[in-house]
JSON list of C-alpha atoms in Angstrom, two decimals:
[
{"chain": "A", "resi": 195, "resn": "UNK", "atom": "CA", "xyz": [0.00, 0.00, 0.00]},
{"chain": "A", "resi": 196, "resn": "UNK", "atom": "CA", "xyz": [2.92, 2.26, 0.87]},
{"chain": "A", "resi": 197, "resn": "UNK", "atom": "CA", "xyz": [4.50, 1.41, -2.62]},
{"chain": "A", "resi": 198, "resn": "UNK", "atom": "CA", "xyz": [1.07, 2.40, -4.42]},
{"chain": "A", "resi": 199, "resn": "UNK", "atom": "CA", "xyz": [1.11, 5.98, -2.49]},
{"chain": "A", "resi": 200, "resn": "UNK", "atom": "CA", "xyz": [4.28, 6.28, -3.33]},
{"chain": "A", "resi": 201, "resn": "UNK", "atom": "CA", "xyz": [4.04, 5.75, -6.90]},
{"chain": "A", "resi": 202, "resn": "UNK", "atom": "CA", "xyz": [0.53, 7.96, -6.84]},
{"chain": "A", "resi": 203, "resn": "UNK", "atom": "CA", "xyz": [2.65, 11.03, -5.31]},
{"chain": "A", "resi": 204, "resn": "UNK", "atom": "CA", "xyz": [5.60, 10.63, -7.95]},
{"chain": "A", "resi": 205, "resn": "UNK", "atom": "CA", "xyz": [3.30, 10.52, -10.81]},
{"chain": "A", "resi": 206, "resn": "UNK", "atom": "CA", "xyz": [1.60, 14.12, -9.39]},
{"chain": "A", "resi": 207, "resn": "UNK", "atom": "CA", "xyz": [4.73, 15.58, -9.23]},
{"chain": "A", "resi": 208, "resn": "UNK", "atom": "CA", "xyz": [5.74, 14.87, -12.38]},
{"chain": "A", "resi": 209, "resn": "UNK", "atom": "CA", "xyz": [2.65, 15.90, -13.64]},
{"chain": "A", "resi": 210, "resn": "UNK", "atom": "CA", "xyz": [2.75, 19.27, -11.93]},
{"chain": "A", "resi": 211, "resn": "UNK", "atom": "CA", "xyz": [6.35, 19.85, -13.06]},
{"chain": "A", "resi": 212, "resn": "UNK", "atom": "CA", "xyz": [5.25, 19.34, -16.92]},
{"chain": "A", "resi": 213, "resn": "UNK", "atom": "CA", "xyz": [1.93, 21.84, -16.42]},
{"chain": "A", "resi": 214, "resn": "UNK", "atom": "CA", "xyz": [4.32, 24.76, -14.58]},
{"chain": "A", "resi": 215, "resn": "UNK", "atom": "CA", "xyz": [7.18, 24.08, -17.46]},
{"chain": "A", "resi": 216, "resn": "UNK", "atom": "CA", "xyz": [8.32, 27.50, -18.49]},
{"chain": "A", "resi": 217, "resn": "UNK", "atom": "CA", "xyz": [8.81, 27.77, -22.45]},
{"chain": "A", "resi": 218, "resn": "UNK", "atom": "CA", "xyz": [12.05, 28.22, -23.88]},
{"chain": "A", "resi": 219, "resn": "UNK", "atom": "CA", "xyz": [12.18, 32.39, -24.23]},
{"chain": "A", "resi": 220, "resn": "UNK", "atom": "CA", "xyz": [14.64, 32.93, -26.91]},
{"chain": "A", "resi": 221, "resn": "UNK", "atom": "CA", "xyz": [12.38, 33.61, -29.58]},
{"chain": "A", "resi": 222, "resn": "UNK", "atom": "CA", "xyz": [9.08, 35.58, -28.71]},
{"chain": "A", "resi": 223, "resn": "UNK", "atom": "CA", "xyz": [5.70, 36.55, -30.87]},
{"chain": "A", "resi": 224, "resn": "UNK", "atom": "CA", "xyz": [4.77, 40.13, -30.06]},
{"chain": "A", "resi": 225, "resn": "UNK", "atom": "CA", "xyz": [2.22, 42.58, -30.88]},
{"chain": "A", "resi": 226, "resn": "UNK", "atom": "CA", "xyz": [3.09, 45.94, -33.29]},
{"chain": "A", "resi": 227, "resn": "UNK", "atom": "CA", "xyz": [3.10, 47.72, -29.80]},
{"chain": "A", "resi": 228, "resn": "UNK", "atom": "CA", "xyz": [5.60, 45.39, -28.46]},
{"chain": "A", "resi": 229, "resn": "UNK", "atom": "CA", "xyz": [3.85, 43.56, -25.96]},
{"chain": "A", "resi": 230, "resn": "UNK", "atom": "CA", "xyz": [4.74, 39.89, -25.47]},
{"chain": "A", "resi": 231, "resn": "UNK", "atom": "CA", "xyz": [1.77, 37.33, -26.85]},
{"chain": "A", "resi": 232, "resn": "UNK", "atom": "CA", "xyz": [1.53, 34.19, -24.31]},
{"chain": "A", "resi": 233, "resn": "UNK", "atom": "CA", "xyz": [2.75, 31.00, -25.23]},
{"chain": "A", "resi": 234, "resn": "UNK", "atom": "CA", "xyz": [-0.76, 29.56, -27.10]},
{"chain": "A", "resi": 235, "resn": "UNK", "atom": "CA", "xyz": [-2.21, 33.19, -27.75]},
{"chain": "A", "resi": 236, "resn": "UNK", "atom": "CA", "xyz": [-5.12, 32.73, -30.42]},
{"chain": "A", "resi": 237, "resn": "UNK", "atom": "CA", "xyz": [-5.26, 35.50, -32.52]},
{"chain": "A", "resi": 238, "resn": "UNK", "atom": "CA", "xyz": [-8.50, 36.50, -35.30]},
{"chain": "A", "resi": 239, "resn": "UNK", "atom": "CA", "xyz": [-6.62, 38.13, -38.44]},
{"chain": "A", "resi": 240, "resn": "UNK", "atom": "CA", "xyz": [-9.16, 39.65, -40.68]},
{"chain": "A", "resi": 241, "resn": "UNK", "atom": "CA", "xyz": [-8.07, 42.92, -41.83]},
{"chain": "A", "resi": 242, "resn": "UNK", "atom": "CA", "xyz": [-7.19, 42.95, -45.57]},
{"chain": "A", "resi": 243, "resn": "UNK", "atom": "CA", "xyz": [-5.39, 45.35, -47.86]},
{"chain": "A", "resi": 244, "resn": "UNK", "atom": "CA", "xyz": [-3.71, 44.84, -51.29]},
{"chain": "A", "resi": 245, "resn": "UNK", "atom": "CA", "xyz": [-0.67, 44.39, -51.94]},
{"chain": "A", "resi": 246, "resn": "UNK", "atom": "CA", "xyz": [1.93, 46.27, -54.69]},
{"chain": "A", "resi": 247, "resn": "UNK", "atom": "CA", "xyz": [0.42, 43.77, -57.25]},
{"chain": "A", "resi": 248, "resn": "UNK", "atom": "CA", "xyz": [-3.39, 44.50, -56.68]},
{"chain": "A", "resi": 249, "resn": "UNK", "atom": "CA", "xyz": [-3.37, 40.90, -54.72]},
{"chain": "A", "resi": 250, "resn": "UNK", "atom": "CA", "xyz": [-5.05, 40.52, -51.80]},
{"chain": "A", "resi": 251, "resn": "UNK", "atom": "CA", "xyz": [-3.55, 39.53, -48.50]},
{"chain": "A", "resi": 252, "resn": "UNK", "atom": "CA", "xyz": [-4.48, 39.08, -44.61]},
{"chain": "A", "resi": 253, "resn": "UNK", "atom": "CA", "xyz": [-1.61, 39.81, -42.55]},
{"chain": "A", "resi": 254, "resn": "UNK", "atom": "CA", "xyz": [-0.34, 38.04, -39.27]},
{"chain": "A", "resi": 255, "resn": "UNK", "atom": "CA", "xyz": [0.46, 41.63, -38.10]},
{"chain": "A", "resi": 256, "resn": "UNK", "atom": "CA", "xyz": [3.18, 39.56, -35.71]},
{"chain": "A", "resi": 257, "resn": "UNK", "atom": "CA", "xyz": [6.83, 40.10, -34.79]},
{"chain": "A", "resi": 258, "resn": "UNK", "atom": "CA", "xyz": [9.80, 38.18, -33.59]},
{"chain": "A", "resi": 259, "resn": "UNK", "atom": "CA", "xyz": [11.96, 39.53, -30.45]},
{"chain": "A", "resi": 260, "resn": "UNK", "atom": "CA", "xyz": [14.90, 37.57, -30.41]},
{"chain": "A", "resi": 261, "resn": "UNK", "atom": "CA", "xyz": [16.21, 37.34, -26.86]},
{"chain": "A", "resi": 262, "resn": "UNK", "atom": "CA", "xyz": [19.01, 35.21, -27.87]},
{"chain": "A", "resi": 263, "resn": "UNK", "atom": "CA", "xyz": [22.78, 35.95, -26.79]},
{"chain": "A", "resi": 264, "resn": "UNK", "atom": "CA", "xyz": [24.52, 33.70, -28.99]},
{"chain": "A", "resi": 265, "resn": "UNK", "atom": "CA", "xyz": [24.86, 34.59, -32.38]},
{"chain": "A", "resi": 266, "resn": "UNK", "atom": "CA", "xyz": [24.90, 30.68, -33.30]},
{"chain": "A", "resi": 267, "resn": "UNK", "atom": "CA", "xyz": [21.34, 30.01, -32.23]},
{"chain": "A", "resi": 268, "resn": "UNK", "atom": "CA", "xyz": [19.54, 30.18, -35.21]},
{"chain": "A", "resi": 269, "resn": "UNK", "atom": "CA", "xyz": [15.70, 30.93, -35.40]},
{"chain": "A", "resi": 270, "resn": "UNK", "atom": "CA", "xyz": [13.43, 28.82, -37.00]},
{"chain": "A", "resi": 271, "resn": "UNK", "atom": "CA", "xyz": [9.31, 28.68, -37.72]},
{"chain": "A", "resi": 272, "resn": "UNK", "atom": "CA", "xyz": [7.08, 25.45, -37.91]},
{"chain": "A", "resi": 273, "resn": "UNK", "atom": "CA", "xyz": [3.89, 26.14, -39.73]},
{"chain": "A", "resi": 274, "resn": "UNK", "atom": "CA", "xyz": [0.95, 23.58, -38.97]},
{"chain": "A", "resi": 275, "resn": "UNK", "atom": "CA", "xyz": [-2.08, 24.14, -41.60]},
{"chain": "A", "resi": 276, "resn": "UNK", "atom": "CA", "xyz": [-5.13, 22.83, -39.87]},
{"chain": "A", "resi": 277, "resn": "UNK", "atom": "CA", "xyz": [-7.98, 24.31, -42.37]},
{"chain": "A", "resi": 278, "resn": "UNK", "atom": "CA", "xyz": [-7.29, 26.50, -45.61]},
{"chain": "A", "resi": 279, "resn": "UNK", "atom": "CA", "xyz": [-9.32, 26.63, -49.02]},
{"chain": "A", "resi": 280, "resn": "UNK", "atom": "CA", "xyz": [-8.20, 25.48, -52.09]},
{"chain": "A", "resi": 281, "resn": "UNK", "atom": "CA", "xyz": [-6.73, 27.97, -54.05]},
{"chain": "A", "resi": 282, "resn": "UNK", "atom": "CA", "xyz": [-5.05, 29.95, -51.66]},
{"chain": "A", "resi": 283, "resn": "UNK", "atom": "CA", "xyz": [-1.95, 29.98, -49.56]},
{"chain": "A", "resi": 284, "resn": "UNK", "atom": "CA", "xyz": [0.17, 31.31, -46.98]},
{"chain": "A", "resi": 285, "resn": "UNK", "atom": "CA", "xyz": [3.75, 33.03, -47.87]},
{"chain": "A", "resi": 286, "resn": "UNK", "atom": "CA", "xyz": [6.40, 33.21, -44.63]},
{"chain": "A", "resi": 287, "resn": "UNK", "atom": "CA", "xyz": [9.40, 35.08, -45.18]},
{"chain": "A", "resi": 288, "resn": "UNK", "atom": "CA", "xyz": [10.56, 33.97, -41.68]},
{"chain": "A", "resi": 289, "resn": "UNK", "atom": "CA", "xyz": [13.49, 33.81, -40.48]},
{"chain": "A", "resi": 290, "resn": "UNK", "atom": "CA", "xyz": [15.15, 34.82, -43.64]},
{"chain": "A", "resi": 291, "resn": "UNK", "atom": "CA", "xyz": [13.75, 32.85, -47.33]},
{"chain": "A", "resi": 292, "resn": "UNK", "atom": "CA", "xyz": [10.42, 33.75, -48.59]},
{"chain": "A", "resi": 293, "resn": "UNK", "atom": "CA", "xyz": [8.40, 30.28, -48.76]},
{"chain": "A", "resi": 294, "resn": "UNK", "atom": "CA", "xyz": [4.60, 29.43, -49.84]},
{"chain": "A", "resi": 295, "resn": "UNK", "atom": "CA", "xyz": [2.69, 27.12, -48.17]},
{"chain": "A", "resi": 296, "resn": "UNK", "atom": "CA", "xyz": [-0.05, 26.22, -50.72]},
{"chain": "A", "resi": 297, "resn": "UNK", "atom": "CA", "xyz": [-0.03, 22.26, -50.65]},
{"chain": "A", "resi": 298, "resn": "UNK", "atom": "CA", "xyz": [-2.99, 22.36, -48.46]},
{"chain": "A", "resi": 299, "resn": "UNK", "atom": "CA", "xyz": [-3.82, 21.09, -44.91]},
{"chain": "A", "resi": 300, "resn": "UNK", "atom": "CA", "xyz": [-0.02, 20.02, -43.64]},
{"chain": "A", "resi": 301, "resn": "UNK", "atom": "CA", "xyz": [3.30, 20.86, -41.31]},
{"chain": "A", "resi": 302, "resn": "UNK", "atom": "CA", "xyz": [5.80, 23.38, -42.94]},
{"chain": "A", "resi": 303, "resn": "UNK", "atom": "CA", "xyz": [9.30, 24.29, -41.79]},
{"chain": "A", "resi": 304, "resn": "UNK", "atom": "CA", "xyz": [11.01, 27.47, -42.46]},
{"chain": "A", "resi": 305, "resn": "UNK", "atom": "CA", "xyz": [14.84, 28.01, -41.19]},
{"chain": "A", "resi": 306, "resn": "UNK", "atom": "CA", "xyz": [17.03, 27.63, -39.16]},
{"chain": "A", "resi": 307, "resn": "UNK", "atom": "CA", "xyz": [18.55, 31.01, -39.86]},
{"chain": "A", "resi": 308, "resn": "UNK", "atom": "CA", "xyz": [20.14, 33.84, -38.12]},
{"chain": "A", "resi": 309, "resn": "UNK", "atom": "CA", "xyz": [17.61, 36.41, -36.87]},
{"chain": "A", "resi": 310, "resn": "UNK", "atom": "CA", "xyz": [16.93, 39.16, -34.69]},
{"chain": "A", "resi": 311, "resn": "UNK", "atom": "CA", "xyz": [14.11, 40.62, -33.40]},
{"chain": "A", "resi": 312, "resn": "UNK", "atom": "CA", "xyz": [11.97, 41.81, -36.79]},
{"chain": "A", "resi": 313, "resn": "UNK", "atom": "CA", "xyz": [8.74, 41.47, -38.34]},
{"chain": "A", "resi": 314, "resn": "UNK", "atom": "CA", "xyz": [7.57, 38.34, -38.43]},
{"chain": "A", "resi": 315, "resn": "UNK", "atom": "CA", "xyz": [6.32, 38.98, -42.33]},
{"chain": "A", "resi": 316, "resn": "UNK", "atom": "CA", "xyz": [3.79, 36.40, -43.21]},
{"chain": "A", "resi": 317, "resn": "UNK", "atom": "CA", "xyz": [0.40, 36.46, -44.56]},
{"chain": "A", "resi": 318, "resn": "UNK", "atom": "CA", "xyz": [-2.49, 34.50, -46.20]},
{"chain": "A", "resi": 319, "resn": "UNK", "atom": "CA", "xyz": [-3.75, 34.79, -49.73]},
{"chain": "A", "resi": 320, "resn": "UNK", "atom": "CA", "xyz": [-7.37, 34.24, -49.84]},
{"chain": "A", "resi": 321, "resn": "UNK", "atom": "CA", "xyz": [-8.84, 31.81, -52.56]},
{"chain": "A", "resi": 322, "resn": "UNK", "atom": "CA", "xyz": [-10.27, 33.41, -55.90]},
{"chain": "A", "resi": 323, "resn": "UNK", "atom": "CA", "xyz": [-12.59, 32.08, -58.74]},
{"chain": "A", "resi": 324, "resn": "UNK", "atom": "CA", "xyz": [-12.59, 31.95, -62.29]},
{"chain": "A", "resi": 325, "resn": "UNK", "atom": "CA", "xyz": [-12.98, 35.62, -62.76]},
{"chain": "A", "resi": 326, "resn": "UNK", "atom": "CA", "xyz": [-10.21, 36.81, -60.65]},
{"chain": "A", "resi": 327, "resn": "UNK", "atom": "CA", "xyz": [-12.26, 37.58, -57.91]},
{"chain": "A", "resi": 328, "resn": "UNK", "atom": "CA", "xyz": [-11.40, 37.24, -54.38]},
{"chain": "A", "resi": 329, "resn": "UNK", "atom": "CA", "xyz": [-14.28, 35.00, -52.28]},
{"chain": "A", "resi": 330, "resn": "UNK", "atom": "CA", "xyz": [-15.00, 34.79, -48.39]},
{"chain": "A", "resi": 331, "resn": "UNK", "atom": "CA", "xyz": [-13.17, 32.30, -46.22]},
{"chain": "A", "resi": 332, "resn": "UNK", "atom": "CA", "xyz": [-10.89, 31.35, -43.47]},
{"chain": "A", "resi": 333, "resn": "UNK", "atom": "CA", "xyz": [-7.65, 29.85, -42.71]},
{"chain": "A", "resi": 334, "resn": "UNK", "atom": "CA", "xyz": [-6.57, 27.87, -39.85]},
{"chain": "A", "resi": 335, "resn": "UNK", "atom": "CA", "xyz": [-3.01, 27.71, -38.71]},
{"chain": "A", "resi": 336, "resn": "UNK", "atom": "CA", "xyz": [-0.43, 27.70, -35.90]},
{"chain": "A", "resi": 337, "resn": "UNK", "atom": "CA", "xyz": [2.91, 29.08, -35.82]},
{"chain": "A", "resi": 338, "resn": "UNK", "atom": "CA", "xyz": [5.83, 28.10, -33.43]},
{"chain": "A", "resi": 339, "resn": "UNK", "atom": "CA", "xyz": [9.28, 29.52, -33.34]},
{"chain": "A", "resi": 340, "resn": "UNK", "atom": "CA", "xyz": [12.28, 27.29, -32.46]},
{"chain": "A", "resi": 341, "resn": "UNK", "atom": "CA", "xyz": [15.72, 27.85, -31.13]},
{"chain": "A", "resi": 342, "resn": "UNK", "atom": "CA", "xyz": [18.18, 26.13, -33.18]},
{"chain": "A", "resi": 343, "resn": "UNK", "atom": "CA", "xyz": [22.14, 25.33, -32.73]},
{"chain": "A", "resi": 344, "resn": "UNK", "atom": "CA", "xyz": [24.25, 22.89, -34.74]},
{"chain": "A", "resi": 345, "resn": "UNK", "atom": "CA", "xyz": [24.95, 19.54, -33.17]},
{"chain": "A", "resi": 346, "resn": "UNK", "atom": "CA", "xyz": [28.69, 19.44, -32.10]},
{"chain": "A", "resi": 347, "resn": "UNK", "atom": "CA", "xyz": [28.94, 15.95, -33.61]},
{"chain": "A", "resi": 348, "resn": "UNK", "atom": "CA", "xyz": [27.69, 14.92, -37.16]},
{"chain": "A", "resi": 349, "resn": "UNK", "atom": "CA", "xyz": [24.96, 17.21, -39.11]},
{"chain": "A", "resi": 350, "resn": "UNK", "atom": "CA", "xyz": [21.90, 18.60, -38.50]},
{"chain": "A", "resi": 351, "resn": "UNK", "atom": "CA", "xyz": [20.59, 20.96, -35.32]},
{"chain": "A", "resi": 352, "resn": "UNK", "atom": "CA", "xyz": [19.72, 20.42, -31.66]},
{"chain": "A", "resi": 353, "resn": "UNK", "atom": "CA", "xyz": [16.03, 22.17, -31.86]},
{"chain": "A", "resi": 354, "resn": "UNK", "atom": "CA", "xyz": [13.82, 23.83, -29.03]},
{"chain": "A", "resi": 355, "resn": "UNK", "atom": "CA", "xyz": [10.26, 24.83, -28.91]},
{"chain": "A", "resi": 356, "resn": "UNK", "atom": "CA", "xyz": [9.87, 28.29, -28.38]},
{"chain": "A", "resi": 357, "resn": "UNK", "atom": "CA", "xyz": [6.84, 29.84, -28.44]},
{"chain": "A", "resi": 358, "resn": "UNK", "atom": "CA", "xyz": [3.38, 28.72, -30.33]},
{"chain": "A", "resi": 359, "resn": "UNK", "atom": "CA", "xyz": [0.46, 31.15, -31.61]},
{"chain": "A", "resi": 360, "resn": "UNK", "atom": "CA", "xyz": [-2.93, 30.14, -33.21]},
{"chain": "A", "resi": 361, "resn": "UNK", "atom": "CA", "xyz": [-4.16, 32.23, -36.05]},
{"chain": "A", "resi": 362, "resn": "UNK", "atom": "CA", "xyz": [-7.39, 32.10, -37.88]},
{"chain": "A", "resi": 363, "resn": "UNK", "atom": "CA", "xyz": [-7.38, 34.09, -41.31]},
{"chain": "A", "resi": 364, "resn": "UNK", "atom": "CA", "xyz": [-10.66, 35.30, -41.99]},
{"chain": "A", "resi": 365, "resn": "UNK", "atom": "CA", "xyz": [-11.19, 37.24, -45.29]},
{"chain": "A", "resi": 366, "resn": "UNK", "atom": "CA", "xyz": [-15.21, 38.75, -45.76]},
{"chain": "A", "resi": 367, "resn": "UNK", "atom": "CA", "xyz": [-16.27, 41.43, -48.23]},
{"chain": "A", "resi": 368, "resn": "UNK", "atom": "CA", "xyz": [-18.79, 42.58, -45.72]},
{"chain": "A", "resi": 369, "resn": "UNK", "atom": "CA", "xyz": [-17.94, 45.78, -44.04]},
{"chain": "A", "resi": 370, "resn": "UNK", "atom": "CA", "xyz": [-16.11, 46.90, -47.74]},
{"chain": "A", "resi": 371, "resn": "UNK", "atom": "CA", "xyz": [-19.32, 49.02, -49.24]},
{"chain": "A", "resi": 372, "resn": "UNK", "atom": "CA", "xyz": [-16.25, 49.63, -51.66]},
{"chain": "A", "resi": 373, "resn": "UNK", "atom": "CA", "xyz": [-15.90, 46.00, -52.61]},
{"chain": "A", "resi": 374, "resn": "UNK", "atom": "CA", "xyz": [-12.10, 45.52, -52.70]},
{"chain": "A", "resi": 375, "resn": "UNK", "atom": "CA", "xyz": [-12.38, 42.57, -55.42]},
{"chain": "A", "resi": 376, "resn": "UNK", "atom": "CA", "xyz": [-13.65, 45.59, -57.59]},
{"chain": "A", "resi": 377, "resn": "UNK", "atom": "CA", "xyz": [-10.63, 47.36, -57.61]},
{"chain": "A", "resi": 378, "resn": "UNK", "atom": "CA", "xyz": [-8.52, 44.05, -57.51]},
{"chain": "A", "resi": 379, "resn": "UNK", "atom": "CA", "xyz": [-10.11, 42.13, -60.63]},
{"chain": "A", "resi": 380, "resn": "UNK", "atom": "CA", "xyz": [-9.58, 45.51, -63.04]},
{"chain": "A", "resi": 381, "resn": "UNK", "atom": "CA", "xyz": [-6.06, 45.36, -61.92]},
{"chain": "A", "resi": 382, "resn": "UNK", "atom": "CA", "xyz": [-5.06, 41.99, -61.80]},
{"chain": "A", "resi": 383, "resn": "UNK", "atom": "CA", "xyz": [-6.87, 40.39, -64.84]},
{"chain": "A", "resi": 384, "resn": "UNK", "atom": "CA", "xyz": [-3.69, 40.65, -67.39]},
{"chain": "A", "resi": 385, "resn": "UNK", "atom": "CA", "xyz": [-2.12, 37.44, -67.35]},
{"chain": "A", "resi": 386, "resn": "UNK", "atom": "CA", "xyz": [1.11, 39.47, -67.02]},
{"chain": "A", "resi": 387, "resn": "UNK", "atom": "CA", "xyz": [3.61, 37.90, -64.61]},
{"chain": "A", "resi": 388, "resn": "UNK", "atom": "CA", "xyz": [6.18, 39.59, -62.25]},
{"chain": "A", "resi": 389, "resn": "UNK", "atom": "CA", "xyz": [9.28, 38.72, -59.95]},
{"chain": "A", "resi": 390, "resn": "UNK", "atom": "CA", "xyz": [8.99, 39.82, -56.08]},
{"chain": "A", "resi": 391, "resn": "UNK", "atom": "CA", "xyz": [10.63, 42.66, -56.99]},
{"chain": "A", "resi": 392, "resn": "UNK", "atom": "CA", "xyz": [7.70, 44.06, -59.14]},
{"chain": "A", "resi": 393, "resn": "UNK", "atom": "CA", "xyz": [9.61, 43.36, -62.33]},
{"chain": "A", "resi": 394, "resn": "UNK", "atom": "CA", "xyz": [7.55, 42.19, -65.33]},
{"chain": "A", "resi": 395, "resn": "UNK", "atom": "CA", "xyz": [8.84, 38.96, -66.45]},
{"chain": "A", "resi": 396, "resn": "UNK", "atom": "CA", "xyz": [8.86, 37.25, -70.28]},
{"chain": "A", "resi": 397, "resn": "UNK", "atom": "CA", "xyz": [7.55, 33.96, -68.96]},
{"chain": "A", "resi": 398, "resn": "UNK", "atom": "CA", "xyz": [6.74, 31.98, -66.08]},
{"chain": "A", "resi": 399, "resn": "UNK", "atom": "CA", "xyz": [9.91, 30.96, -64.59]},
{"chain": "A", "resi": 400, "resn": "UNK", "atom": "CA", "xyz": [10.85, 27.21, -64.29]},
{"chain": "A", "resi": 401, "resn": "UNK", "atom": "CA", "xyz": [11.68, 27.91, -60.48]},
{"chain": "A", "resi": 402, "resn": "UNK", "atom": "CA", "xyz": [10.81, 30.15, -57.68]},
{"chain": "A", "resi": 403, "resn": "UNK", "atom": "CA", "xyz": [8.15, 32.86, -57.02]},
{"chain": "A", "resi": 404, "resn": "UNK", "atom": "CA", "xyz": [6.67, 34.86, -59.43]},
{"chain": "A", "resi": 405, "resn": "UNK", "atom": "CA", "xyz": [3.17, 37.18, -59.17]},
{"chain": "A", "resi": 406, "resn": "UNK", "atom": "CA", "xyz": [0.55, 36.41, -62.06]},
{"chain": "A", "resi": 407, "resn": "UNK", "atom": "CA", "xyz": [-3.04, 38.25, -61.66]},
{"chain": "A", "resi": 408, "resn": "UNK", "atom": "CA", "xyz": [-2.74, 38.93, -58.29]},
{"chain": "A", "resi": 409, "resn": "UNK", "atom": "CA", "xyz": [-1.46, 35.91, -56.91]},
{"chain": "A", "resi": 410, "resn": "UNK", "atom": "CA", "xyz": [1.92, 34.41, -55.83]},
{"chain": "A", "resi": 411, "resn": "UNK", "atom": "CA", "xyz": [3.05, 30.92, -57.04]},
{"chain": "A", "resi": 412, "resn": "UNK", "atom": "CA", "xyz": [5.86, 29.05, -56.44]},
{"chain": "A", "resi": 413, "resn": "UNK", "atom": "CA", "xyz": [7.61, 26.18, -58.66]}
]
């Protein structure tokens, strides 16, 4: 009996030390104002604007304070896609490449890179239909930054979990008596395509990210 209450008490403890675990702090989400978001924040993101190209995007509005002392420890961002239309995608140019995440419902890795603390930069394109024109939706994901150093032996990096936020990406043309898709389907409807850099380009290129009516791909 004294073995069971034993066993009963080390299995609390245990359990109390994993709910009071403090998350690793060298990479933090925070608000425009600066204010530290909690470990599991949920955020609503549903205020859209255009972009250079007339696309239309829903930003995190999120940025990265790097409290790391080591230049070696490398930032990184996981990207878990729990609900997102066809058609669309979300772009992360976190911690350093520009990637889109437009395979659908999945896990996505970005990094390890150097960083410091900076805009987080990443967004979600909402879906559009045959005519170009933006339609109503949502998008599901979380985001969690890591702290990354290379293993002393062999290749690869020791990662830790920094912290997580939950976003939902909500795009609805109610609210807009303008209509943005109005303004976005006379500009976009060209067929033209364009680098990131807003340069028109001959073709669409065999690899990377180009801009074509609006939208961002990636090959």
């Amino acid at each position: 009996m004294k073995k069971l209450f034993t066993l009963v008490m080390m299995m609390f403890a245990a359990g109390a030390s994993s709910t009071f675990a403090q998350v690793d702090e060298t990479f933090q989400f925070m608000d425009k104002d600066g204010n530290i978001l909690a470990d599991g924040t949920e955020l609503v993101c549903d205020e859209a604007e255009t972009d250079d190209w007339g696309g239309v995007l829903v930003r995190t509005g999120l940025f990265v304070k790097s409290n790391a002392t080591d230049d070696k420890v490398l930032a990184k961002v996981q990207c878990v896609i729990e609900e997102i239309p066809d058609n669309s995608s979300i772009q992360c140019c976190f911690p350093a490449n520009c990637m889109m995440f437009n395979q659908g419902v999945g896990t996505y890795n970005n990094g390890p890179a150097a960083y410091g603390s900076s805009d987080f930069q990443t967004e979600w394109f909402p879906a559009t239909n045959e005519n170009f024109e933006y339609v109503e939706g949502q998008c599901k994901a979380s985001f969690q930054l890591f702290a990354c150093t290379k293993k002393t032996f062999g290749s690869g990096y020791n990662e830790v979990a920094c912290a997580k936020v939950h976003v939902t990406f909500v795009y609805s043309l109610q609210g807009d008596p303008d209509g943005i898709d109005t303004a976005v389907a006379n500009k976009i409807q060209n067929n033209k395509c364009y680098d990131l850099q807003g340069r028109e380009l001959q073709a669409i290129p065999e690899r990377g990210i180009y801009i074509q009516n609006g939208k961002k791909y990636v090959k």
